[in-house]
Coordinates of C-alpha atoms in Angstrom, one line a residue:
X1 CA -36.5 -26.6 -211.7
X2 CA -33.3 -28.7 -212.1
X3 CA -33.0 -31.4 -209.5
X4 CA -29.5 -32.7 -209.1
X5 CA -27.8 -36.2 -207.7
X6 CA -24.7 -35.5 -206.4
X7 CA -22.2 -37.9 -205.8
X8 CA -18.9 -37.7 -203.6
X9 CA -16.1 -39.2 -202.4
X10 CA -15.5 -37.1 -199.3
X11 CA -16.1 -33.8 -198.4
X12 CA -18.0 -32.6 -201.6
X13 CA -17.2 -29.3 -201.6
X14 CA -17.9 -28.3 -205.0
X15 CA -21.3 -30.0 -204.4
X16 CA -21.7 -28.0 -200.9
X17 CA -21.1 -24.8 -203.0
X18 CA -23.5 -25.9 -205.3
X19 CA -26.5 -26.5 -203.1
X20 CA -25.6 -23.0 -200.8
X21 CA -25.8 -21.0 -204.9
X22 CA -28.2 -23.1 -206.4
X23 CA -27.2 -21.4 -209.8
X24 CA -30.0 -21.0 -212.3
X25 CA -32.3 -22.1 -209.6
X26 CA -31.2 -25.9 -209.0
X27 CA -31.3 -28.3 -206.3
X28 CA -30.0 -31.8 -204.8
X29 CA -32.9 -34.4 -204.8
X30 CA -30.0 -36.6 -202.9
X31 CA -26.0 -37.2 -202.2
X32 CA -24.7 -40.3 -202.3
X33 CA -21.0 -41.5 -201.1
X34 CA -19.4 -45.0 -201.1
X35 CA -18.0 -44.0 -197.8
X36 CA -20.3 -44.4 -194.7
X37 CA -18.1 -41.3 -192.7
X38 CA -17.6 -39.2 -195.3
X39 CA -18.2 -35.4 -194.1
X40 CA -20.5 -34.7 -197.1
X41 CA -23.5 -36.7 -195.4
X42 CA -23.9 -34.2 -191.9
X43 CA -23.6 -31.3 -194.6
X44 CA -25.6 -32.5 -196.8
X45 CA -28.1 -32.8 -194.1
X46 CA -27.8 -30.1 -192.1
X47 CA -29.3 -28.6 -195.9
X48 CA -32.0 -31.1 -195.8
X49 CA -30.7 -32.7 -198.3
X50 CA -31.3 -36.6 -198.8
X51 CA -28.5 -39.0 -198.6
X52 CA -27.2 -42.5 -199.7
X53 CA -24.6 -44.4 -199.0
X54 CA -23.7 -47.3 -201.9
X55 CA -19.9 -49.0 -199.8
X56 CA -17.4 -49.9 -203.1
X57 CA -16.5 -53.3 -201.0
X58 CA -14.0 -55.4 -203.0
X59 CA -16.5 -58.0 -203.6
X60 CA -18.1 -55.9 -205.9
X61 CA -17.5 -55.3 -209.5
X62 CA -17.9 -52.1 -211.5
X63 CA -21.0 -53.2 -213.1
X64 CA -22.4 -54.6 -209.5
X65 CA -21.7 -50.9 -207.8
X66 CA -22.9 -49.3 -210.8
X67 CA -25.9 -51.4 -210.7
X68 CA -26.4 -51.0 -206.9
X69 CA -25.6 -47.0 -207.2
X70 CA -28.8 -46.9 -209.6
X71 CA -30.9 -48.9 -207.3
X72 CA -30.0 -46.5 -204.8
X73 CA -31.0 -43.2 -206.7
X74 CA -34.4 -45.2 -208.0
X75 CA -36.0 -43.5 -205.3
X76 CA -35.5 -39.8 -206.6
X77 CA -36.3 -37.8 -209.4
X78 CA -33.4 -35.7 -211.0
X79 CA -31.9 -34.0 -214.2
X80 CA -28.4 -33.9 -214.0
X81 CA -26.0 -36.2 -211.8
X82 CA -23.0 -34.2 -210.5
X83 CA -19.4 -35.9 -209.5
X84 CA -17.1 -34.4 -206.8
X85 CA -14.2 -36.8 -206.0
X86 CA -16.6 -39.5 -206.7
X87 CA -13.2 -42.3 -206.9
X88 CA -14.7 -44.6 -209.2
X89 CA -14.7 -44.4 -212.8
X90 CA -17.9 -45.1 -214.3
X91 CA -18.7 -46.7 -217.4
X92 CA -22.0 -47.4 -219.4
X93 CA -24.0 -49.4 -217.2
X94 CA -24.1 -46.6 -215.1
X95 CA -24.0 -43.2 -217.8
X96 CA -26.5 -44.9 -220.2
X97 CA -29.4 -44.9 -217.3
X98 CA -28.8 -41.5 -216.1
X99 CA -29.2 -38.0 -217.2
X100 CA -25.8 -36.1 -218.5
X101 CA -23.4 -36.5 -215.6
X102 CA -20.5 -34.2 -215.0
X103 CA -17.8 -33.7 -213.3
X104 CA -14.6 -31.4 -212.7
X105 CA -11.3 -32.1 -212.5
X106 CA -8.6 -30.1 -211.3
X107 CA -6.7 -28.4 -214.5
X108 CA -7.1 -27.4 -218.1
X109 CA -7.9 -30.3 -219.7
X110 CA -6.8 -32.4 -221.9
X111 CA -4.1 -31.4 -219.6
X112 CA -3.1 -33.2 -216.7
X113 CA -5.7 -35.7 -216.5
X114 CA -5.9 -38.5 -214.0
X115 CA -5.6 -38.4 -209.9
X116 CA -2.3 -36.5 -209.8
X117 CA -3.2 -33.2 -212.0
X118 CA -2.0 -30.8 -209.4
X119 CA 1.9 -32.1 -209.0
X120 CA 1.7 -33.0 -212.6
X121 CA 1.2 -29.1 -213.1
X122 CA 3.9 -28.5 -210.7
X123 CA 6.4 -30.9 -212.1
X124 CA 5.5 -29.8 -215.8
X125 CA 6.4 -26.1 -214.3
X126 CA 3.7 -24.0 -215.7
X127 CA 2.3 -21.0 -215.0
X128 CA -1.0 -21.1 -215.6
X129 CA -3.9 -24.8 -214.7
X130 CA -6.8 -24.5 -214.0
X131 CA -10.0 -26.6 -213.6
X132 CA -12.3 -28.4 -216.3
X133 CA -16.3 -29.3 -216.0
X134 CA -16.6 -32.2 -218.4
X135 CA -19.2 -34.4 -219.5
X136 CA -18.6 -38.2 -217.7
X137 CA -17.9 -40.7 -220.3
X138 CA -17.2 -44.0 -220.7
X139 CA -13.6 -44.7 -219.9
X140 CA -13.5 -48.7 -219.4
X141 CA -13.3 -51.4 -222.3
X142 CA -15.8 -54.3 -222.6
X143 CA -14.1 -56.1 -219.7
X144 CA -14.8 -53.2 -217.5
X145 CA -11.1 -52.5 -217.2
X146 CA -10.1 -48.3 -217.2
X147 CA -8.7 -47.3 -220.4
X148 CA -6.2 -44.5 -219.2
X149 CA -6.5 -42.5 -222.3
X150 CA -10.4 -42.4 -222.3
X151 CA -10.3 -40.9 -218.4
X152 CA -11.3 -37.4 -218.1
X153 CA -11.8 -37.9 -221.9
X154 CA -15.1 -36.1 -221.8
X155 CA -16.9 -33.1 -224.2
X156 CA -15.7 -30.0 -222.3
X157 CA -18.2 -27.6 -220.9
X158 CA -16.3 -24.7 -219.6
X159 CA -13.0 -24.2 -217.8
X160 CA -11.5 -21.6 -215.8
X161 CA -7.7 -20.6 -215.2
X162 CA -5.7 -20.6 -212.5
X163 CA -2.3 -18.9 -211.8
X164 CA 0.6 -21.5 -210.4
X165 CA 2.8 -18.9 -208.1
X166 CA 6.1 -19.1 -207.8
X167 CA 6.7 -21.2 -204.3
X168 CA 3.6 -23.2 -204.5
X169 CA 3.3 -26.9 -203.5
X170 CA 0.5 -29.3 -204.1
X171 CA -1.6 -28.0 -201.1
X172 CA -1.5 -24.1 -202.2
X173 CA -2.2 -25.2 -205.5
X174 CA -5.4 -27.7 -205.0
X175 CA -6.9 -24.5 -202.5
X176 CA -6.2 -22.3 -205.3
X177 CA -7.9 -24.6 -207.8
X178 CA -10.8 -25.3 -205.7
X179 CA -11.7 -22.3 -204.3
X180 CA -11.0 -19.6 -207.4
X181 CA -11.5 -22.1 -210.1
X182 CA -13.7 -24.9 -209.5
X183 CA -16.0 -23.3 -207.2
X184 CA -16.6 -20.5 -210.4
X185 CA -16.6 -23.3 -212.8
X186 CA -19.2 -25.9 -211.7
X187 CA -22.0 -23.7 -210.7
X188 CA -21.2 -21.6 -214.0
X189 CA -22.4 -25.2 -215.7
X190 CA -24.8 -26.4 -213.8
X191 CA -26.5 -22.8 -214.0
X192 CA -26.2 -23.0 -217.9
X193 CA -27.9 -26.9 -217.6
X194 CA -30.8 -25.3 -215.4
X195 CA -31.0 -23.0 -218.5
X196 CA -31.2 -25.0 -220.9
X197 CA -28.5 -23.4 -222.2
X198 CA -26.3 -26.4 -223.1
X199 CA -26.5 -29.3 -226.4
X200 CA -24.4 -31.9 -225.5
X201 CA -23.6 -34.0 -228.7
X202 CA -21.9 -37.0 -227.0
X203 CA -21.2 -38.7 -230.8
X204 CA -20.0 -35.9 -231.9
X205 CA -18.0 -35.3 -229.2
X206 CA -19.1 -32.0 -228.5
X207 CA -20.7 -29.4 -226.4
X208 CA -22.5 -26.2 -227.6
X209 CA -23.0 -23.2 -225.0
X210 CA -25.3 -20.9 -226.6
X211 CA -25.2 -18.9 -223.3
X212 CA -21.0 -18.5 -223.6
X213 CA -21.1 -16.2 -225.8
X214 CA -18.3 -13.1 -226.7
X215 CA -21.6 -11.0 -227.5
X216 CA -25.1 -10.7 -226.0
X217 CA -27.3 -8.7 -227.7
X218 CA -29.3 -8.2 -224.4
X219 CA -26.1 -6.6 -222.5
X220 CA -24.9 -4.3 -225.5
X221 CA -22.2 -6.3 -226.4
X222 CA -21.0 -7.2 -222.9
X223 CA -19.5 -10.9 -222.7
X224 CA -21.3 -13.3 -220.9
X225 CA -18.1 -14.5 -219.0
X226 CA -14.8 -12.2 -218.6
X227 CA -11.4 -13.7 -218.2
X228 CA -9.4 -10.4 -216.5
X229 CA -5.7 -10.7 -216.6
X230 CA -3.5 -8.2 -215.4
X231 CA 0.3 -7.8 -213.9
X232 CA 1.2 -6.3 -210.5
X233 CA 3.2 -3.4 -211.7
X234 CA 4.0 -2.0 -208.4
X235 CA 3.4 -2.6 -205.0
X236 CA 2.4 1.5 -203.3
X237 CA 3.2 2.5 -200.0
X238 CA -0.1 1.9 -199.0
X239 CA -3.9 1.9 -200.4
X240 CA -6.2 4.8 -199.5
X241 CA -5.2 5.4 -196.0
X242 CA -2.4 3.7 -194.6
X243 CA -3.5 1.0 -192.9
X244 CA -4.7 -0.3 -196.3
X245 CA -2.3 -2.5 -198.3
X246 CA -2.3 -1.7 -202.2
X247 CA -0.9 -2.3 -205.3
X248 CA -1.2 -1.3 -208.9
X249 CA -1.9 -3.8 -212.1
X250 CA -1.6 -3.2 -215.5
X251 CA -3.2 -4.0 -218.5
X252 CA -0.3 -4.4 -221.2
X253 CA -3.0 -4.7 -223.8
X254 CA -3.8 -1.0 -223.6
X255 CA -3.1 1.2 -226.4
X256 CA -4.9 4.5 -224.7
X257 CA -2.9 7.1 -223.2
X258 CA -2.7 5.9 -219.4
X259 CA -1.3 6.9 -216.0
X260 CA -0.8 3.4 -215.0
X261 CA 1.9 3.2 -218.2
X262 CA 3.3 6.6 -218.0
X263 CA 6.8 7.6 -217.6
X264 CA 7.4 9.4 -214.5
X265 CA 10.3 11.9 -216.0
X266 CA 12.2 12.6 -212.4
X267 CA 13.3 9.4 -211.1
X268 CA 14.5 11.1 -207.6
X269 CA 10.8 11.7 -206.4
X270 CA 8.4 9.6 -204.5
X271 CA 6.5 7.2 -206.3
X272 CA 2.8 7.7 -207.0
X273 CA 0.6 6.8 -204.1
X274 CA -2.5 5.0 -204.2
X275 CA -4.7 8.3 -204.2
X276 CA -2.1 9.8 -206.9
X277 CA -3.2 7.3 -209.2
X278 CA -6.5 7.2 -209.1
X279 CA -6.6 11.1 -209.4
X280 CA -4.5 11.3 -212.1
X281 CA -6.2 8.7 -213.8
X282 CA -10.1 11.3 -213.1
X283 CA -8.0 14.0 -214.4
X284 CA -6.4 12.9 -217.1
X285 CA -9.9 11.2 -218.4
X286 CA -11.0 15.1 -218.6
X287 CA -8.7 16.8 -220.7
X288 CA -9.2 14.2 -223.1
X289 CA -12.9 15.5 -223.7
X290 CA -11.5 18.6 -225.6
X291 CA -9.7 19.0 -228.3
X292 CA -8.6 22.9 -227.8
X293 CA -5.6 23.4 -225.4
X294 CA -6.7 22.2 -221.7
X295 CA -6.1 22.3 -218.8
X296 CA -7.6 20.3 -214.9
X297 CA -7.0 20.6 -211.6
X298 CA -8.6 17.3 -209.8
X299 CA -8.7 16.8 -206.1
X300 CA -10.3 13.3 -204.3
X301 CA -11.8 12.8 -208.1
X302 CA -12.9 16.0 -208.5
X303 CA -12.4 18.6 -211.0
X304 CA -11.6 22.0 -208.6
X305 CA -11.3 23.5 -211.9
X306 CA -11.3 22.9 -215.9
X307 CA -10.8 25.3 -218.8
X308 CA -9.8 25.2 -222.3
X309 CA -8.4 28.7 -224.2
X310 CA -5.6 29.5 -227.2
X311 CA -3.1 28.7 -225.3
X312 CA -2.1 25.6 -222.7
X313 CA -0.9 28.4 -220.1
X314 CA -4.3 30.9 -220.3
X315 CA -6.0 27.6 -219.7
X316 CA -4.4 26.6 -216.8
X317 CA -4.7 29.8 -215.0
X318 CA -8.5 29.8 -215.8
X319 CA -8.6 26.4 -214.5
X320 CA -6.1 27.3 -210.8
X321 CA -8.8 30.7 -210.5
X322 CA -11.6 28.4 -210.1
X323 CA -10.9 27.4 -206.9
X324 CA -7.2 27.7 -205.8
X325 CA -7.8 26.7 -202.4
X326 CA -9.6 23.7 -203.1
X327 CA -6.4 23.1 -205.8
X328 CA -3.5 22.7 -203.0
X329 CA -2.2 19.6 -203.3
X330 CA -4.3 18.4 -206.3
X331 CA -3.1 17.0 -209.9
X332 CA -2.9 19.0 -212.7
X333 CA -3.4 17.5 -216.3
X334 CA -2.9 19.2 -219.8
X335 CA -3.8 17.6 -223.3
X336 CA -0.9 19.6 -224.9
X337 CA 3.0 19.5 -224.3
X338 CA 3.9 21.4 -220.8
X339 CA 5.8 24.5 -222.3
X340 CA 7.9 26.8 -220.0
X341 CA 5.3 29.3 -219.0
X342 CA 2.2 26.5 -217.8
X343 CA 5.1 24.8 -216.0
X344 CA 5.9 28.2 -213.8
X345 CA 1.9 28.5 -212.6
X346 CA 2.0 24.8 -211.5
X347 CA 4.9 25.3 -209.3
X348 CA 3.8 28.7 -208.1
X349 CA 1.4 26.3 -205.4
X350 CA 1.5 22.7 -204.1
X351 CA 0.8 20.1 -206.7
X352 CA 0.8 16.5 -206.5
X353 CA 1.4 15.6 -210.0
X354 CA 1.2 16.7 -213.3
X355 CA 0.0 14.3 -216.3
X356 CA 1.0 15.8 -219.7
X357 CA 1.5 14.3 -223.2
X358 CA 5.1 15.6 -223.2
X359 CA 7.3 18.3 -222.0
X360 CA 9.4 20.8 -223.3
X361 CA 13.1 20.9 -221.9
X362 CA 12.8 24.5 -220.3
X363 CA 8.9 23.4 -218.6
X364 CA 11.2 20.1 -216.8
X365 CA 13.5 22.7 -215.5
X366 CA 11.0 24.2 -214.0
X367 CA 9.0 21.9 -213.0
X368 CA 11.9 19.7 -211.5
X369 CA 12.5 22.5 -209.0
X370 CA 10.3 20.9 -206.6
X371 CA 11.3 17.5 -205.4
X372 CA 8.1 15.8 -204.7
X373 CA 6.2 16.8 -207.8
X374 CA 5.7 14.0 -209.7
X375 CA 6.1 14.4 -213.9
X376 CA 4.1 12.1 -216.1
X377 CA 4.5 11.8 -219.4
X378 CA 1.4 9.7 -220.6
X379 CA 2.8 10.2 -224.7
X380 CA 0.0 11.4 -227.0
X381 CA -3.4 11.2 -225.7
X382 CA -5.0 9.7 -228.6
X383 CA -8.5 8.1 -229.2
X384 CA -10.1 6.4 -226.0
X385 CA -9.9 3.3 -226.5
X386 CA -10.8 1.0 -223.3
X387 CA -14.9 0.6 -224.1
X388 CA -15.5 -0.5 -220.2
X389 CA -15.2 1.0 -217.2
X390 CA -15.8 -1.2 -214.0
X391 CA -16.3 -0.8 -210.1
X392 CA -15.8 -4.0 -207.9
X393 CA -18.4 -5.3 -205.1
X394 CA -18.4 -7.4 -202.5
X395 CA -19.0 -11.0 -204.3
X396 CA -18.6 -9.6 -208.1
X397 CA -18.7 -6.2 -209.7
X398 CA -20.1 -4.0 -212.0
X399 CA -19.3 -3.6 -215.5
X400 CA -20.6 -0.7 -217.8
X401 CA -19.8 1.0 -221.2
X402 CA -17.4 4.1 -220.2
X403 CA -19.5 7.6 -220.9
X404 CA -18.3 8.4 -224.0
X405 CA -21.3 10.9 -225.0
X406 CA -20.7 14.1 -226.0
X407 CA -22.6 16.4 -227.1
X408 CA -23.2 19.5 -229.8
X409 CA -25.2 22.8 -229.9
X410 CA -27.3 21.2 -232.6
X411 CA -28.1 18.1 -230.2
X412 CA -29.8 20.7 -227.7
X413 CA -33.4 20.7 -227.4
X414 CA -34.3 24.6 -226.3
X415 CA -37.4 24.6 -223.7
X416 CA -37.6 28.4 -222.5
X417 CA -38.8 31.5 -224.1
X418 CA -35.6 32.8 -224.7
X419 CA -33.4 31.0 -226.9
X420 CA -29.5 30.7 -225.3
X421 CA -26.9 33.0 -227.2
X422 CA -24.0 31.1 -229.2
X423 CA -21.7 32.4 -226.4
X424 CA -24.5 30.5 -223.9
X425 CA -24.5 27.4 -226.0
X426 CA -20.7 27.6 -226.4
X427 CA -20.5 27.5 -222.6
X428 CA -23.3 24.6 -222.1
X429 CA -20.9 22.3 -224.5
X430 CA -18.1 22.9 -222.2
X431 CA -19.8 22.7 -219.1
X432 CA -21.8 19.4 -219.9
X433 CA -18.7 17.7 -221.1
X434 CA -17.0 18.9 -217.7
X435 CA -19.7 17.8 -215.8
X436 CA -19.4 13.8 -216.9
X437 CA -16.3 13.7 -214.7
X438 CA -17.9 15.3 -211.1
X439 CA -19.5 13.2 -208.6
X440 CA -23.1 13.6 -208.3
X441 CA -25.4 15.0 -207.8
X442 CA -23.2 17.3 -209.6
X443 CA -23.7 21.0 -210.9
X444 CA -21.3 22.9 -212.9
X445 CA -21.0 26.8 -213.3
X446 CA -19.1 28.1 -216.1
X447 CA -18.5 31.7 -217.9
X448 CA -16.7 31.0 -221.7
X449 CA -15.1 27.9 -221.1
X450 CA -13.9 27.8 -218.1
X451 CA -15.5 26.8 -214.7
X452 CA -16.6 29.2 -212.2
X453 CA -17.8 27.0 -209.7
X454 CA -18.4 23.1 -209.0
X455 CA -20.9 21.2 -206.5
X456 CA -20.2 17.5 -206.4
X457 CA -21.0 15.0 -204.4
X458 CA -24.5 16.3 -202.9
X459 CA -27.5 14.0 -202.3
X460 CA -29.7 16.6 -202.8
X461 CA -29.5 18.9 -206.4
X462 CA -30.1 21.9 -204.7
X463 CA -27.4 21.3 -202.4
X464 CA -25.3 21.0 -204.9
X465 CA -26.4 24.7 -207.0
X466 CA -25.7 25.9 -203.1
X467 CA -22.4 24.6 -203.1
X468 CA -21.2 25.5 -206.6
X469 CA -22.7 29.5 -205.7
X470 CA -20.8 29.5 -202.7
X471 CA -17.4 28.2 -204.3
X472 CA -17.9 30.8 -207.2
X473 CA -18.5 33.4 -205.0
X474 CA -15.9 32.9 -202.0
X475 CA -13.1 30.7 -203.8
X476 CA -13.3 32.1 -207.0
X477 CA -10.5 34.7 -208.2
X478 CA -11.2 36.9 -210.5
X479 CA -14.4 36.0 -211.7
X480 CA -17.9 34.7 -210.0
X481 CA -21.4 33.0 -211.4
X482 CA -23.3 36.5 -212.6
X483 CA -24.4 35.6 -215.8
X484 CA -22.8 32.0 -216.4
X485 CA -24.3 29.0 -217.5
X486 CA -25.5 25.9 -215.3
X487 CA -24.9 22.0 -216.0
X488 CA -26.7 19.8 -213.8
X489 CA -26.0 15.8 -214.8
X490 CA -29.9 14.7 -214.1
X491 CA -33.1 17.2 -214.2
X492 CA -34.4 19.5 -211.5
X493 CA -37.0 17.6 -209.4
X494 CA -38.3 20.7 -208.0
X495 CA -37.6 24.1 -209.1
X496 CA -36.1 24.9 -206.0
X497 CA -33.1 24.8 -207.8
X498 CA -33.2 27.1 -210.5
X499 CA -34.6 29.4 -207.8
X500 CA -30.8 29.3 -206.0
X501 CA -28.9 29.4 -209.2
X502 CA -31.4 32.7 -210.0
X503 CA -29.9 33.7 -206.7
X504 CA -26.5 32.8 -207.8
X505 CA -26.9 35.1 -211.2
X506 CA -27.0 32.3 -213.8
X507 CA -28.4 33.5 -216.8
X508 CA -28.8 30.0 -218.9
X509 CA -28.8 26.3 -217.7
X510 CA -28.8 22.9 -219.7
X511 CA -29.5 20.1 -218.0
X512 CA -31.0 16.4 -219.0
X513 CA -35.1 17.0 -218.6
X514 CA -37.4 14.1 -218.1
X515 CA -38.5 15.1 -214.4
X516 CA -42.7 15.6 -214.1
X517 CA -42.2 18.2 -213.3
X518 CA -40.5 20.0 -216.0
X519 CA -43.1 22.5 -217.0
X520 CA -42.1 23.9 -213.3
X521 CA -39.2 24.0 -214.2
X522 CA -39.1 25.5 -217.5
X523 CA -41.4 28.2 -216.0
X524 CA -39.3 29.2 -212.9
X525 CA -36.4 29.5 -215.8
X526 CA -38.7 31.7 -218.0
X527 CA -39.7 33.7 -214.9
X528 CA -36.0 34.7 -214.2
X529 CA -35.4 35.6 -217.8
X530 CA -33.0 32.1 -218.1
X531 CA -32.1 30.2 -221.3
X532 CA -32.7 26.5 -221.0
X533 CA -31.6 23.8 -223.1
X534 CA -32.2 19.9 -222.1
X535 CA -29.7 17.1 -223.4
X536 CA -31.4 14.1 -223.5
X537 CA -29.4 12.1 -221.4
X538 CA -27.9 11.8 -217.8
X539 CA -24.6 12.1 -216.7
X540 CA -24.3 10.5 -213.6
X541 CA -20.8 9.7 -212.2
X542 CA -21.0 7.6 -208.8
X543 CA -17.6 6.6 -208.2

């Protein structure tokens, strides 16, 4: 365990934050200040945390409160000595007879050094400090005078950026520093020193972080630390209900076909709404699985219904038929240029919005006879590009490699007596590629390639078979689930569920395997005559 001194001039915040996070497991053997009523001593002892006070008093020199400083700490083991607003500078006497001190000063050094960084920011009108966690060195001459140039002079050991708004004073600016930089900063460091993580070369001037690295080969390639910058594109009317503030940011770096950077063609509509965005953004994400002409209807997320066919217009209607009730009000997205007659079928009901890569002059006549459609033109889709996908939490977030997967007939591992037709394995492509983008537990019925009918969002599977029978048999137009195919995004616990879909008339079913109790499974399937096929892998969607 790494057992820190702290030292402070005041209220030793950072060291505070420290002691509450104990990063890579570390903790204060003591705190000392020079001043006898500085707040840090009741915190620090309401944490049971040891304290010292070592006065500056004039009479002193800088070796004699160095000197008495050490005699003070003599008492208590530690590894690492910690500054926060310690207002001394300390030379040799002191560094040589201690572990690696450090400390953090308020901006991106070797900018702005000294007591006054936060107005010298200001004044020097930039848009971007920060805060620095430096190693303590030396900055006095042999007489024990401060040599200016020397202060905050330090091997760096990580920094963090801050944004300088427009408006700010001093006061905004040293909260924003403290809180959002240096209280990320300075347990970030201290954790990497409980790690051993850190060689400090104080000759050479240098600091070596093997833990800071833009790879680890433990997190498949996901950084160690993540710098996020984005713009506020537009403030929305409000977030997802309307007592909810919102706004939308962008990532100017993208090159993938986006929402958040499409055109919106008729400038006299309403602008995209919190909920607008992030549907279009589920449905767009869809049609980019397939390269033949397709076509989505997404509603809270969720596919209502998916198709591809010949031609952009057949697709969509397969896609409405799924579930047209369930598609009122919902966004429609195409992977092919809107012509005139796709644009006609998205008008005949209540749409949201439609995401397209393009339109043709007749399908914006058509589709600009209703005023609160919105018309996105997201230019070619293109590769996916963005590798990460990411879901915020309470105190951090979640950050995973986007479900790129995608399957082939060949990739299928057959379990049941009968083998699946190439119509069947046709429609299990189609259906499993569908299925990455509904909620789970999710279950997907599809005839050809189209959808017949979806269950999302179930905690139990079987549920979920229930609900996608029941939508394929009362919303469904013009087709239902006799003879389809099943996707289910994880395997069948139980058999219980390819019991319903028996029920349902589904005649084949691929799903991931790997439940114990798979040879149930496979032998409810082979009693109902049903093809099976198992992936391999999950495709769980919990957002």
């Amino acid at each position: 365990m790494t057992r820190i001194a702290g030292m402070a001039g005041n209220r030793g915040r950072n060291l505070l934050n420290i002691a509450d996070r104990e990063p890579g497991g570390a903790e204060f053997a003591v705190v000392l200040t020079t001043d006898p009523d500085a707040p840090v001593l009741e915190a620090a002892a309401e944490r049971d945390i040891p304290t010292e006070v070592v006065p500056l008093g004039d009479e002193l020199s800088r070796r004699e409160h160095e000197e008495a400083v050490l005699e003070a700490l003599s008492d208590y083991e530690f590894d690492l000595v910690c500054l926060d607003g310690y207002m001394r500078i300390l030379s040799n006497t002191f560094l040589d007879e201690v572990p690696t001190t450090l400390n953090v000063h308020p901006a991106l050094l070797p900018s702005f050094p000294g007591m006054d960084a936060w107005s010298d920011a200001l004044e020097a009108g930039v848009s971007v400090t920060g805060c620095t966690v430096h190693v303590v060195t030396d900055a006095t001459d042999e007489d024990g005078a401060v040599v200016e140039e020397k202060v905050d002079a330090g091997p760096i050991v990580t920094q963090e950026p801050i944004p300088v708004y427009e408006g700010d004073d001093e006061d905004t600016l040293k909260e924003r520093v403290l809180y959002e930089g240096e209280f990320r900063a300075y347990p970030r460091a201290v954790k990497w020193v409980a790690e051993s993580a850190v060689d400090i070369d104080l000759e050479a001037g240098e600091v070596t972080v093997d833990a800071d690295t833009p790879t680890a080969p433990d997190s498949a390639g996901l950084p160690t630390r993540r710098l996020v910058s984005d713009d506020r594109a537009d403030e929305l009317r409000y977030g997802e209900n309307p007592h909810q503030d919102a706004a939308v940011y962008a990532d100017y770096t993208c090159d993938e076909a986006s929402v958040v950077h499409a055109d919106q063609l008729n400038e006299g509509a309403k602008a995209l709404s919190y909920n607008n965005y992030n549907d279009a953004d589920g449905a767009l994400n869809l049609i980019k699985e397939f390269d033949e002409p397709a076509a989505a209807v997404i509603k809270h997320t969720n596919p209502a219904g998916c198709a591809t066919a010949d031609s952009l217009a057949d697709a969509y209607e397969k896609a409405l038929s799924t579930d047209p009730m369930s598609a009122f009000g919902g966004i429609v997205a195409l992977n092919r240029e809107c012509d005139a007659a796709t644009a006609e079928q998205i008008i005949d009901s209540f749409k949201e919005v439609v995401v397209a890569p393009g339109y043709t002059d007749a399908a914006l006549e058509v589709l600009f006879e209703k005023d609160n459609l919105r018309v996105l033109d997201v230019g070619e889709v293109g590769e996916r590009t963005e590798r990460f996908t990411e879901k915020p939490l309470v105190g951090g977030r979640l950050v995973q490699e986007r479900d790129l997967q995608s399957i082939s007939a060949a990739d299928l591992e057959i379990v049941t007596e009968r083998e699946p037709t190439d119509a069947e394995l046709e429609t299990m492509v189609f259906a499993w590629q569908t299925l990455k983008h509904v909620k789970s537990n999710g279950i997907c019925f599809a005839d050809g390639t189209e959808t017949v009918g979806i269950g999302m969002g179930q905690v139990s599977r079987v549920d979920a078979v229930r609900l996608a029978a029941m939508k394929a048999d009362e919303h469904a137009e013009g087709k239902d689930a006799e003879g389809a195919v099943m996707a289910s995004d994880a395997f069948f616990p139980f058999p219980d569920g390819i019991e319903a879909a028996a029920e349902a008339g589904i005649e084949a079913v691929i799903q991931p395997g790997g439940s114990v109790n798979d040879e149930d499974v496979i032998e409810a399937a082979d009693e109902h005559g049903m093809a099976m096929a198992f992936t391999g892998q999950r495709s769980f969607r919990h957002d």
